Amino acid sequence: MSGVPGASGVPRVPGRVPDPLEVPLLLPGDGPRAPRTALRALTGHPLGFLRTSWPWRSLAYLLSGTVFGAVPALVVWLAVAAGPVAAVAVVAVAAVPGALLAGRYERWLLRLVETAPIADPHAAPPAPGPRAWLRTRLGEQATWREAGHTLLAVTALWWIDLGFVGVGVWIPGLLLSAPLQPSSPLGPALSLLVSLGGVALLPLAAYPVTIWAGARATLVRTLLSDPGAELAEITRSRARLADAFEAERRRIERDLHDGAQQRLVALTLALGMARLDLPAGSPAADRVAEAHEHALLALAELRELIRGIHPRVLTDLGLPDAVLDLAGRSPVPVETDVVLPRRPPPAVEITAYFTVGEALTNVARHSGASHCLVRGRLVSEDPRSGGILVLEVHDDGDGGADPAAGTGLAGLADRLAVVGGVMSLSSPAGGPTLLRVEIPCP
Amino acid sequence: MRVVLAEDSVLLREGLAGLLERFGHTVAAAVGDAPALTAAVAEHEPDIVVTDVRMPPGFTDEGLRAAFALRAVRPGLPVLILSQYVQQAYVAEIMGPGIGYLLKDRIGHVREFADAVERVAAGGTVVDPEVVRQLLAHRRDPLRRLTPREREVLALVAEGRSNAAVARSLVVTEAAVAKHIANIFAKLDLPLAGDDHRRVLAVLAYLRG
């Protein structure tokens, strides 16, 4: 059902689809189609995989991870040498800086098995100085995720790393070196056979090593990156795009208004004056009369066109007046009740305006309503994050409005999605219909 | 009749000045912003001010404000306001004797425009048909009892036209118009009044509820 374009009014958030424009720094020798993570590389051709650098990178990654094993060793050594109290004290003092360092180290290491870097999830301290720094670090989620990661790395990850390195390298190595073991109970022939088995095992070992390296990297990425970063960036770029479109529409509107529209008014004026001076009934008078009518029509059409691009009443006076203007044009009597304590940002305003316009068009065309009410309020206003613009269009028509039926409602939902808005529709058969729109209003 | 004209577009300003002179009026001053309008009225004491709503420096409603500031000092100074679009929020509130409110597009209908200037200068009230149309669109109940013809008549009356002018416009007899108006006023429970602009004001007062 969602396969039909435009059939679904629900905005879709793009998933993690490989995007050619998003290609990060490439590894040496890698083409644009090369896999970007060790795990992805595993799904390629098995022999081809062995020829890449991924198994070696994975091995290096796991070996680097075993560094965390030094921490428990250090604690044990301290506990033995200076007593358990000193050990606990050292761990307590070093915990936060240690976790931060560990996080940084792991993010850096991750580049071994994933080409896409992780952005630093930490916020910049609002003021210089160690006090502000510490307060910021202790107050943000990223620090505590890093602490969690460090705890996990110290208690579990390092010996699992070691285990996989052991399985992958140590066992084949042991087998390989069978002929060289002086105290081997095997005969020379059997030793050689075991050694050959080691040779066969070595490439196979690349798989468990890479699989664990990939899984570990995924875990680390989840813990050490800002979970909302990607979505926030998509949202921001979408908002920037919407703002750019909006600015462009306003520019076009201004140009048409200051240029073509003024000239057309002047033209209708000049033609109207010419009509006065020409003797009535003369061929010239008829021609000029015709031209005058055309110019008046062109002016009316241009006015409508400009209104569709970006209504001046909205730019000048804001949403309540613009909704009043829309209501005045509706063939169905429309009552308006839009009260806003401030003007929303332009992109929100214009989206809200076109939403109400489309809704009123639908009411007039399809609903058979005799009365319609448009309400608008700014709710949950908060000085930091702004509020939510809520618009409701009620009508007493026949109901049965269906976003899938091509009534323009699907287009509305798409338009709203750009500014992060949502639409809900209640339209039982027999009516009444309520269209409700909520737009975040920073 | 002496006119002070304020319009920031040179093209339109010259066109309007030409139009007014063509109809035998004197354009005492044609200016391009609100402070110049105030100065020109002080200097020339015109019979009517024709001004654009939007003007420099702020391009919001400088012209309108300047005109009403002038009216505060000179009660009854006729003002014809030209607007790019209907500002419903206040159009019904500002109307009164000697005030006209027309959309700029109306300039092209030169004869009607010149007629409107003269009626406003004479202390009448002129409202753009679009304003009436939009105000009518808002109102339900009693207005819905009007026949389409009566709505047409009401719109023309709200423009400040006399019965004779309405009759000419609709190509009917004056008696027919009078009958329509009586019907409208009865349906809307409006008091009967003599003057044109009082009729307009009564209609507007009703429309803005």
XYZ file of C-alpha atoms in Angstrom, chain B residues 4-202:
199
model
C -2.772 65.649 -2.336
C -1.611 62.309 -3.639
C 0.728 59.900 -1.848
C 1.948 56.792 -3.624
C 5.476 55.386 -3.576
C 5.449 53.903 -7.071
C 6.387 56.683 -9.480
C 4.566 54.956 -12.311
C 1.285 54.848 -10.427
C 1.743 58.275 -8.905
C 2.057 59.872 -12.308
C -0.785 57.788 -13.700
C -3.070 58.807 -10.829
C -2.112 62.462 -11.140
C -2.922 62.303 -14.855
C -6.258 60.663 -14.139
C -7.267 63.224 -11.509
C -6.311 66.103 -13.769
C -8.192 64.522 -16.648
C -11.314 64.741 -14.480
C -10.680 68.401 -13.771
C -9.030 68.217 -10.370
C -5.839 69.902 -9.282
C -3.085 67.742 -7.901
C -1.572 70.135 -5.380
C 1.197 67.712 -4.484
C 2.157 64.162 -5.429
C 4.518 62.630 -2.873
C 6.184 59.283 -2.275
C 6.242 58.775 1.495
C 4.298 59.438 4.684
C 6.297 62.390 6.129
C 6.053 64.169 2.763
C 2.304 63.529 2.796
C 1.955 65.183 6.201
C 4.037 68.154 5.051
C 2.144 68.508 1.766
C -1.253 68.516 3.494
C -0.021 71.173 5.937
C 1.176 73.273 3.039
C -1.696 72.886 0.586
C -4.760 72.159 2.785
C -6.340 69.966 0.068
C -9.967 68.976 -0.357
C -9.043 65.310 -0.330
C -6.064 63.069 0.378
C -5.523 60.008 -1.795
C -2.956 57.725 -0.206
C -1.461 54.288 -0.513
C -1.529 52.258 2.716
C 1.983 50.892 2.354
C 4.722 53.429 1.958
C 8.332 54.075 2.826
C 10.147 53.967 5.121
C 8.599 50.941 6.842
C 6.356 49.611 4.044
C 3.619 48.601 6.463
C 0.745 51.027 6.996
C 2.523 54.412 7.088
C 0.127 55.996 4.599
C -2.917 54.939 6.585
C -1.461 56.180 9.859
C -0.386 59.495 8.372
C -3.846 60.006 6.900
C -5.566 59.355 10.213
C -3.100 61.536 12.088
C -4.025 64.310 9.632
C -7.706 63.631 10.180
C -7.227 63.895 13.929
C -6.009 67.467 13.433
C -8.421 68.274 10.604
C -11.696 66.520 11.462
C -13.569 65.483 8.389
C -10.609 65.692 6.001
C -11.670 63.363 3.208
C -9.257 60.472 2.721
C -9.292 57.851 0.006
C -7.131 54.888 0.966
C -5.642 52.634 -1.673
C -4.626 49.159 -0.607
C -2.972 46.234 -2.284
C -5.288 43.776 -0.521
C -8.253 43.832 1.798
C -7.153 44.245 5.394
C -10.266 42.875 6.939
C -8.997 43.161 10.461
C -9.538 46.876 10.473
C -11.252 47.947 7.309
C -14.712 47.893 8.865
C -13.424 49.788 11.898
C -11.854 52.704 10.028
C -14.770 53.463 7.763
C -16.713 56.641 8.315
C -17.969 59.760 6.554
C -15.397 61.102 4.113
C -13.404 57.886 3.995
C -12.923 55.640 1.035
C -11.172 52.302 0.862
C -10.358 50.878 -2.555
C -8.093 48.155 -3.855
C -5.403 49.420 -6.186
C -6.733 47.268 -8.987
C -9.767 49.530 -9.015
C -7.666 52.388 -10.442
C -7.950 50.771 -13.859
C -11.689 51.422 -13.839
C -10.997 55.109 -14.281
C -14.527 56.445 -14.358
C -15.551 54.557 -11.203
C -12.358 55.636 -9.542
C -12.869 59.314 -10.340
C -16.447 58.958 -9.161
C -15.235 57.469 -5.864
C -12.791 60.337 -5.337
C -15.590 62.839 -5.792
C -17.981 61.019 -3.489
C -15.392 60.743 -0.707
C -14.470 64.423 -1.106
C -18.161 65.221 -0.697
C -18.136 63.426 2.669
C -19.458 60.105 1.422
C -18.212 56.613 2.192
C -16.819 54.280 -0.433
C -15.948 50.684 0.221
C -14.338 48.386 -2.297
C -16.776 45.733 -3.531
C -14.194 43.109 -2.590
C -14.393 44.197 1.053
C -18.133 43.807 1.042
C -17.831 40.455 -0.696
C -15.377 39.187 1.900
C -17.378 40.525 4.809
C -20.496 38.927 3.365
C -18.640 35.645 3.079
C -18.056 35.615 6.815
C -21.576 36.202 7.811
C -24.187 33.549 7.874
C -27.728 33.553 9.183
C -29.630 36.717 8.218
C -27.486 37.457 5.166
C -28.323 34.052 3.805
C -31.925 35.105 3.631
C -30.973 37.636 0.958
C -31.562 36.721 -2.633
C -28.546 36.904 -4.981
C -29.983 40.097 -6.459
C -30.357 41.643 -3.032
C -26.753 40.773 -2.250
C -25.691 42.567 -5.416
C -27.677 45.597 -4.399
C -26.242 45.479 -0.875
C -22.689 45.373 -2.237
C -23.355 48.420 -4.405
C -25.015 50.277 -1.565
C -22.020 49.546 0.638
C -19.860 51.165 -2.009
C -21.746 54.340 -1.289
C -23.825 54.455 -4.442
C -27.109 56.185 -4.701
C -30.247 54.349 -5.758
C -29.944 55.884 -9.212
C -26.339 54.661 -9.551
C -27.304 51.179 -8.371
C -30.166 51.132 -10.842
C -27.841 52.136 -13.704
C -25.315 49.552 -12.672
C -27.820 46.700 -12.555
C -29.879 47.991 -15.476
C -33.122 48.131 -13.512
C -35.439 50.934 -12.521
C -34.822 53.054 -9.466
C -38.116 51.898 -8.040
C -36.920 48.304 -8.232
C -33.724 49.257 -6.406
C -35.659 51.045 -3.697
C -37.779 47.951 -3.237
C -34.678 45.719 -2.995
C -33.135 48.045 -0.436
C -36.290 48.103 1.628
C -36.302 44.306 1.555
C -32.638 44.126 2.554
C -33.036 46.546 5.405
C -36.093 44.678 6.590
C -34.299 41.339 6.437
C -31.255 42.726 8.253
C -33.281 44.752 10.752
C -31.410 47.902 9.746
C -32.828 51.331 10.534
C -33.869 53.298 7.495
C -31.634 56.304 6.885
C -31.451 59.064 4.352
C -27.868 59.764 3.449
C -25.818 57.512 1.265
C -22.942 57.220 3.649
C -25.259 56.561 6.569
C -26.663 53.662 4.645
C -23.158 52.420 4.036
C -22.225 52.803 7.666
C -25.344 51.005 8.727
